[in-house]
Amino acid sequence: SELGVELEKRDEIACLLTGLNFLLETCPDECYYLKSPLKPLESERISESLSSSVYPYLLVNIGSGVSILRVDSPFHFERVGGTVVGGGTFWGLCRLLLNVDSFSEALQLASEGDHVNVNMLVGDIYGGDYEQFGLSATTVAR
């Protein structure tokens, strides 16, 4: 090529897991969870390092869509869920519909809302609880 660079096609998810495992092995403070997730700015960060005790874990990859992976070992994973709507879609819709200037502003507006006003609930479909499956009327229908 003109730039002297050779590209090699790789599997996106396998590369993501390789990178995450590298971070877990070499940068122990880079991967963490919040002790009090409802107060992210005040919460203590609990670091995770790569060890046998970390498996299995869920990896949620948020981009223009969302993939949810169950990771059982450094080389074994399974996609267990996801959606085509992710952070990029959310941000684009917020910019167009709400005229917000930052992703933080969009998140603040979302935190003030009530998902019941936009999600389809079991009660919207069945007029109440769906007792046969043990679903309350307020369960999000999928």
PDB file of N, CA and C in Angstrom, residues 59-121:
ATOM      1  N   LEU A  59     -19.901  -8.818  29.916  1.00  0.00           N
ATOM      2  CA  LEU A  59     -19.284  -7.677  29.246  1.00  0.00           C
ATOM      3  C   LEU A  59     -20.373  -7.014  28.419  1.00  0.00           C
ATOM      4  N   VAL A  60     -20.635  -5.759  28.694  1.00  0.00           N
ATOM      5  CA  VAL A  60     -21.634  -5.002  27.951  1.00  0.00           C
ATOM      6  C   VAL A  60     -20.877  -4.014  27.078  1.00  0.00           C
ATOM      7  N   ASN A  61     -20.932  -4.221  25.788  1.00  0.00           N
ATOM      8  CA  ASN A  61     -20.225  -3.395  24.817  1.00  0.00           C
ATOM      9  C   ASN A  61     -21.229  -2.428  24.191  1.00  0.00           C
ATOM     10  N   ILE A  62     -21.080  -1.143  24.513  1.00  0.00           N
ATOM     11  CA  ILE A  62     -22.035  -0.133  24.056  1.00  0.00           C
ATOM     12  C   ILE A  62     -21.379   0.729  22.995  1.00  0.00           C
ATOM     13  N   GLY A  63     -21.977   0.744  21.824  1.00  0.00           N
ATOM     14  CA  GLY A  63     -21.527   1.583  20.725  1.00  0.00           C
ATOM     15  C   GLY A  63     -22.763   2.113  20.032  1.00  0.00           C
ATOM     16  N   SER A  64     -22.819   1.960  18.719  1.00  0.00           N
ATOM     17  CA  SER A  64     -24.052   2.336  18.020  1.00  0.00           C
ATOM     18  C   SER A  64     -25.147   1.339  18.340  1.00  0.00           C
ATOM     19  N   GLY A  65     -24.747   0.146  18.795  1.00  0.00           N
ATOM     20  CA  GLY A  65     -25.650  -0.871  19.312  1.00  0.00           C
ATOM     21  C   GLY A  65     -25.087  -1.394  20.618  1.00  0.00           C
ATOM     22  N   VAL A  66     -25.719  -2.408  21.171  1.00  0.00           N
ATOM     23  CA  VAL A  66     -25.256  -2.974  22.433  1.00  0.00           C
ATOM     24  C   VAL A  66     -25.161  -4.491  22.286  1.00  0.00           C
ATOM     25  N   SER A  67     -24.039  -5.061  22.729  1.00  0.00           N
ATOM     26  CA  SER A  67     -23.892  -6.507  22.811  1.00  0.00           C
ATOM     27  C   SER A  67     -23.626  -6.870  24.254  1.00  0.00           C
ATOM     28  N   ILE A  68     -24.289  -7.916  24.735  1.00  0.00           N
ATOM     29  CA  ILE A  68     -24.082  -8.404  26.091  1.00  0.00           C
ATOM     30  C   ILE A  68     -23.492  -9.802  25.970  1.00  0.00           C
ATOM     31  N   LEU A  69     -22.284  -9.964  26.519  1.00  0.00           N
ATOM     32  CA  LEU A  69     -21.563 -11.218  26.404  1.00  0.00           C
ATOM     33  C   LEU A  69     -21.339 -11.829  27.779  1.00  0.00           C
ATOM     34  N   ARG A  70     -21.511 -13.132  27.878  1.00  0.00           N
ATOM     35  CA  ARG A  70     -21.103 -13.874  29.078  1.00  0.00           C
ATOM     36  C   ARG A  70     -19.713 -14.411  28.767  1.00  0.00           C
ATOM     37  N   VAL A  71     -18.751 -14.027  29.600  1.00  0.00           N
ATOM     38  CA  VAL A  71     -17.364 -14.438  29.403  1.00  0.00           C
ATOM     39  C   VAL A  71     -17.035 -15.471  30.471  1.00  0.00           C
ATOM     40  N   ASP A  72     -16.722 -16.702  30.038  1.00  0.00           N
ATOM     41  CA  ASP A  72     -16.439 -17.795  30.954  1.00  0.00           C
ATOM     42  C   ASP A  72     -14.945 -18.020  31.187  1.00  0.00           C
ATOM     43  N   SER A  73     -14.110 -17.552  30.269  1.00  0.00           N
ATOM     44  CA  SER A  73     -12.654 -17.699  30.378  1.00  0.00           C
ATOM     45  C   SER A  73     -12.041 -16.732  29.362  1.00  0.00           C
ATOM     46  N   PRO A  74     -10.714 -16.607  29.351  1.00  0.00           N
ATOM     47  CA  PRO A  74     -10.107 -15.691  28.373  1.00  0.00           C
ATOM     48  C   PRO A  74     -10.440 -16.020  26.919  1.00  0.00           C
ATOM     49  N   PHE A  75     -10.814 -17.261  26.636  1.00  0.00           N
ATOM     50  CA  PHE A  75     -11.045 -17.657  25.245  1.00  0.00           C
ATOM     51  C   PHE A  75     -12.445 -18.189  24.983  1.00  0.00           C
ATOM     52  N   HIS A  76     -13.323 -18.158  25.971  1.00  0.00           N
ATOM     53  CA  HIS A  76     -14.675 -18.672  25.767  1.00  0.00           C
ATOM     54  C   HIS A  76     -15.698 -17.635  26.193  1.00  0.00           C
ATOM     55  N   PHE A  77     -16.556 -17.270  25.241  1.00  0.00           N
ATOM     56  CA  PHE A  77     -17.613 -16.300  25.509  1.00  0.00           C
ATOM     57  C   PHE A  77     -18.829 -16.653  24.686  1.00  0.00           C
ATOM     58  N   GLU A  78     -19.972 -16.099  25.098  1.00  0.00           N
ATOM     59  CA  GLU A  78     -21.225 -16.332  24.391  1.00  0.00           C
ATOM     60  C   GLU A  78     -22.036 -15.044  24.417  1.00  0.00           C
ATOM     61  N   ARG A  79     -22.593 -14.665  23.268  1.00  0.00           N
ATOM     62  CA  ARG A  79     -23.473 -13.497  23.221  1.00  0.00           C
ATOM     63  C   ARG A  79     -24.819 -13.913  23.801  1.00  0.00           C
ATOM     64  N   VAL A  80     -25.243 -13.216  24.858  1.00  0.00           N
ATOM     65  CA  VAL A  80     -26.490 -13.572  25.525  1.00  0.00           C
ATOM     66  C   VAL A  80     -27.597 -12.542  25.299  1.00  0.00           C
ATOM     67  N   GLY A  81     -27.270 -11.435  24.664  1.00  0.00           N
ATOM     68  CA  GLY A  81     -28.301 -10.437  24.400  1.00  0.00           C
ATOM     69  C   GLY A  81     -27.727  -9.230  23.703  1.00  0.00           C
ATOM     70  N   GLY A  82     -28.606  -8.291  23.456  1.00  0.00           N
ATOM     71  CA  GLY A  82     -28.175  -7.055  22.822  1.00  0.00           C
ATOM     72  C   GLY A  82     -29.325  -6.355  22.139  1.00  0.00           C
ATOM     73  N   THR A  83     -29.004  -5.246  21.540  1.00  0.00           N
ATOM     74  CA  THR A  83     -29.989  -4.438  20.834  1.00  0.00           C
ATOM     75  C   THR A  83     -29.280  -3.604  19.775  1.00  0.00           C
ATOM     76  N   VAL A  84     -30.012  -3.187  18.775  1.00  0.00           N
ATOM     77  CA  VAL A  84     -29.428  -2.327  17.745  1.00  0.00           C
ATOM     78  C   VAL A  84     -29.356  -0.878  18.209  1.00  0.00           C
ATOM     79  N   VAL A  85     -30.021  -0.567  19.313  1.00  0.00           N
ATOM     80  CA  VAL A  85     -30.004   0.800  19.832  1.00  0.00           C
ATOM     81  C   VAL A  85     -28.963   0.888  20.939  1.00  0.00           C
ATOM     82  N   GLY A  86     -27.990   1.762  20.761  1.00  0.00           N
ATOM     83  CA  GLY A  86     -26.933   1.943  21.752  1.00  0.00           C
ATOM     84  C   GLY A  86     -26.684   3.401  22.017  1.00  0.00           C
ATOM     85  N   GLY A  87     -25.508   3.685  22.533  1.00  0.00           N
ATOM     86  CA  GLY A  87     -25.150   5.051  22.898  1.00  0.00           C
ATOM     87  C   GLY A  87     -25.133   6.000  21.717  1.00  0.00           C
ATOM     88  N   GLY A  88     -24.641   5.529  20.568  1.00  0.00           N
ATOM     89  CA  GLY A  88     -24.598   6.396  19.389  1.00  0.00           C
ATOM     90  C   GLY A  88     -25.986   6.765  18.905  1.00  0.00           C
ATOM     91  N   THR A  89     -26.880   5.794  18.903  1.00  0.00           N
ATOM     92  CA  THR A  89     -28.270   6.048  18.511  1.00  0.00           C
ATOM     93  C   THR A  89     -28.934   6.986  19.509  1.00  0.00           C
ATOM     94  N   PHE A  90     -28.742   6.702  20.798  1.00  0.00           N
ATOM     95  CA  PHE A  90     -29.292   7.551  21.864  1.00  0.00           C
ATOM     96  C   PHE A  90     -28.809   8.995  21.703  1.00  0.00           C
ATOM     97  N   TRP A  91     -27.517   9.187  21.525  1.00  0.00           N
ATOM     98  CA  TRP A  91     -26.937  10.519  21.402  1.00  0.00           C
ATOM     99  C   TRP A  91     -27.470  11.236  20.157  1.00  0.00           C
ATOM    100  N   GLY A  92     -27.538  10.536  19.045  1.00  0.00           N
ATOM    101  CA  GLY A  92     -28.056  11.158  17.821  1.00  0.00           C
ATOM    102  C   GLY A  92     -29.504  11.592  17.957  1.00  0.00           C
ATOM    103  N   LEU A  93     -30.340  10.733  18.534  1.00  0.00           N
ATOM    104  CA  LEU A  93     -31.745  11.100  18.743  1.00  0.00           C
ATOM    105  C   LEU A  93     -31.879  12.266  19.706  1.00  0.00           C
ATOM    106  N   CYS A  94     -31.092  12.265  20.772  1.00  0.00           N
ATOM    107  CA  CYS A  94     -31.158  13.366  21.741  1.00  0.00           C
ATOM    108  C   CYS A  94     -30.753  14.694  21.102  1.00  0.00           C
ATOM    109  N   ARG A  95     -29.706  14.678  20.288  1.00  0.00           N
ATOM    110  CA  ARG A  95     -29.272  15.916  19.616  1.00  0.00           C
ATOM    111  C   ARG A  95     -30.357  16.438  18.695  1.00  0.00           C
ATOM    112  N   LEU A  96     -30.996  15.539  17.948  1.00  0.00           N
ATOM    113  CA  LEU A  96     -32.012  15.960  16.997  1.00  0.00           C
ATOM    114  C   LEU A  96     -33.333  16.358  17.650  1.00  0.00           C
ATOM    115  N   LEU A  97     -33.779  15.583  18.636  1.00  0.00           N
ATOM    116  CA  LEU A  97     -35.105  15.795  19.216  1.00  0.00           C
ATOM    117  C   LEU A  97     -35.124  16.743  20.406  1.00  0.00           C
ATOM    118  N   LEU A  98     -34.034  16.774  21.165  1.00  0.00           N
ATOM    119  CA  LEU A  98     -34.028  17.548  22.407  1.00  0.00           C
ATOM    120  C   LEU A  98     -33.111  18.759  22.367  1.00  0.00           C
ATOM    121  N   ASN A  99     -32.357  18.892  21.289  1.00  0.00           N
ATOM    122  CA  ASN A  99     -31.458  20.034  21.112  1.00  0.00           C
ATOM    123  C   ASN A  99     -30.471  20.172  22.271  1.00  0.00           C
ATOM    124  N   VAL A 100     -29.912  19.041  22.733  1.00  0.00           N
ATOM    125  CA  VAL A 100     -28.925  19.080  23.808  1.00  0.00           C
ATOM    126  C   VAL A 100     -27.532  19.285  23.227  1.00  0.00           C
ATOM    127  N   ASP A 101     -26.647  19.825  24.043  1.00  0.00           N
ATOM    128  CA  ASP A 101     -25.292  20.134  23.585  1.00  0.00           C
ATOM    129  C   ASP A 101     -24.240  19.127  24.027  1.00  0.00           C
ATOM    130  N   SER A 102     -24.585  18.270  24.985  1.00  0.00           N
ATOM    131  CA  SER A 102     -23.594  17.308  25.462  1.00  0.00           C
ATOM    132  C   SER A 102     -24.281  15.998  25.842  1.00  0.00           C
ATOM    133  N   PHE A 103     -23.485  14.941  25.834  1.00  0.00           N
ATOM    134  CA  PHE A 103     -23.992  13.630  26.235  1.00  0.00           C
ATOM    135  C   PHE A 103     -24.409  13.663  27.700  1.00  0.00           C
ATOM    136  N   SER A 104     -23.659  14.403  28.521  1.00  0.00           N
ATOM    137  CA  SER A 104     -24.001  14.537  29.948  1.00  0.00           C
ATOM    138  C   SER A 104     -25.367  15.170  30.133  1.00  0.00           C
ATOM    139  N   GLU A 105     -25.660  16.174  29.324  1.00  0.00           N
ATOM    140  CA  GLU A 105     -26.971  16.824  29.397  1.00  0.00           C
ATOM    141  C   GLU A 105     -28.084  15.847  29.008  1.00  0.00           C
ATOM    142  N   ALA A 106     -27.836  15.020  28.005  1.00  0.00           N
ATOM    143  CA  ALA A 106     -28.821  14.017  27.589  1.00  0.00           C
ATOM    144  C   ALA A 106     -29.042  12.999  28.705  1.00  0.00           C
ATOM    145  N   LEU A 107     -27.960  12.553  29.360  1.00  0.00           N
ATOM    146  CA  LEU A 107     -28.088  11.603  30.467  1.00  0.00           C
ATOM    147  C   LEU A 107     -28.847  12.208  31.636  1.00  0.00           C
ATOM    148  N   GLN A 108     -28.613  13.490  31.903  1.00  0.00           N
ATOM    149  CA  GLN A 108     -29.328  14.162  32.988  1.00  0.00           C
ATOM    150  C   GLN A 108     -30.821  14.190  32.697  1.00  0.00           C
ATOM    151  N   LEU A 109     -31.196  14.526  31.472  1.00  0.00           N
ATOM    152  CA  LEU A 109     -32.619  14.533  31.100  1.00  0.00           C
ATOM    153  C   LEU A 109     -33.216  13.132  31.236  1.00  0.00           C
ATOM    154  N   ALA A 110     -32.462  12.125  30.811  1.00  0.00           N
ATOM    155  CA  ALA A 110     -32.953  10.748  30.907  1.00  0.00           C
ATOM    156  C   ALA A 110     -33.171  10.348  32.367  1.00  0.00           C
ATOM    157  N   SER A 111     -32.278  10.776  33.238  1.00  0.00           N
ATOM    158  CA  SER A 111     -32.408  10.402  34.653  1.00  0.00           C
ATOM    159  C   SER A 111     -33.629  11.048  35.305  1.00  0.00           C
ATOM    160  N   GLU A 112     -34.132  12.120  34.710  1.00  0.00           N
ATOM    161  CA  GLU A 112     -35.307  12.807  35.251  1.00  0.00           C
ATOM    162  C   GLU A 112     -36.611  12.245  34.689  1.00  0.00           C
ATOM    163  N   GLY A 113     -36.509  11.377  33.693  1.00  0.00           N
ATOM    164  CA  GLY A 113     -37.698  10.818  33.053  1.00  0.00           C
ATOM    165  C   GLY A 113     -38.202   9.572  33.750  1.00  0.00           C
ATOM    166  N   ASP A 114     -39.279   9.026  33.203  1.00  0.00           N
ATOM    167  CA  ASP A 114     -39.880   7.807  33.733  1.00  0.00           C
ATOM    168  C   ASP A 114     -40.091   6.848  32.565  1.00  0.00           C
ATOM    169  N   HIS A 115     -39.379   5.709  32.591  1.00  0.00           N
ATOM    170  CA  HIS A 115     -39.420   4.756  31.477  1.00  0.00           C
ATOM    171  C   HIS A 115     -40.832   4.237  31.208  1.00  0.00           C
ATOM    172  N   VAL A 116     -41.707   4.294  32.185  1.00  0.00           N
ATOM    173  CA  VAL A 116     -43.083   3.814  32.019  1.00  0.00           C
ATOM    174  C   VAL A 116     -43.799   4.613  30.928  1.00  0.00           C
ATOM    175  N   ASN A 117     -43.352   5.841  30.701  1.00  0.00           N
ATOM    176  CA  ASN A 117     -43.987   6.692  29.694  1.00  0.00           C
ATOM    177  C   ASN A 117     -43.596   6.326  28.263  1.00  0.00           C
ATOM    178  N   VAL A 118     -42.534   5.529  28.090  1.00  0.00           N
ATOM    179  CA  VAL A 118     -42.085   5.195  26.734  1.00  0.00           C
ATOM    180  C   VAL A 118     -41.999   3.701  26.457  1.00  0.00           C
ATOM    181  N   ASN A 119     -41.797   2.876  27.485  1.00  0.00           N
ATOM    182  CA  ASN A 119     -41.686   1.432  27.286  1.00  0.00           C
ATOM    183  C   ASN A 119     -43.063   0.787  27.167  1.00  0.00           C
ATOM    184  N   MET A 120     -43.129  -0.268  26.387  1.00  0.00           N
ATOM    185  CA  MET A 120     -44.333  -1.095  26.319  1.00  0.00           C
ATOM    186  C   MET A 120     -44.288  -2.042  27.508  1.00  0.00           C
ATOM    187  N   LEU A 121     -45.310  -1.986  28.349  1.00  0.00           N
ATOM    188  CA  LEU A 121     -45.355  -2.802  29.554  1.00  0.00           C
ATOM    189  C   LEU A 121     -46.320  -3.967  29.375  1.00  0.00           C
TER     190      LEU A 121
END
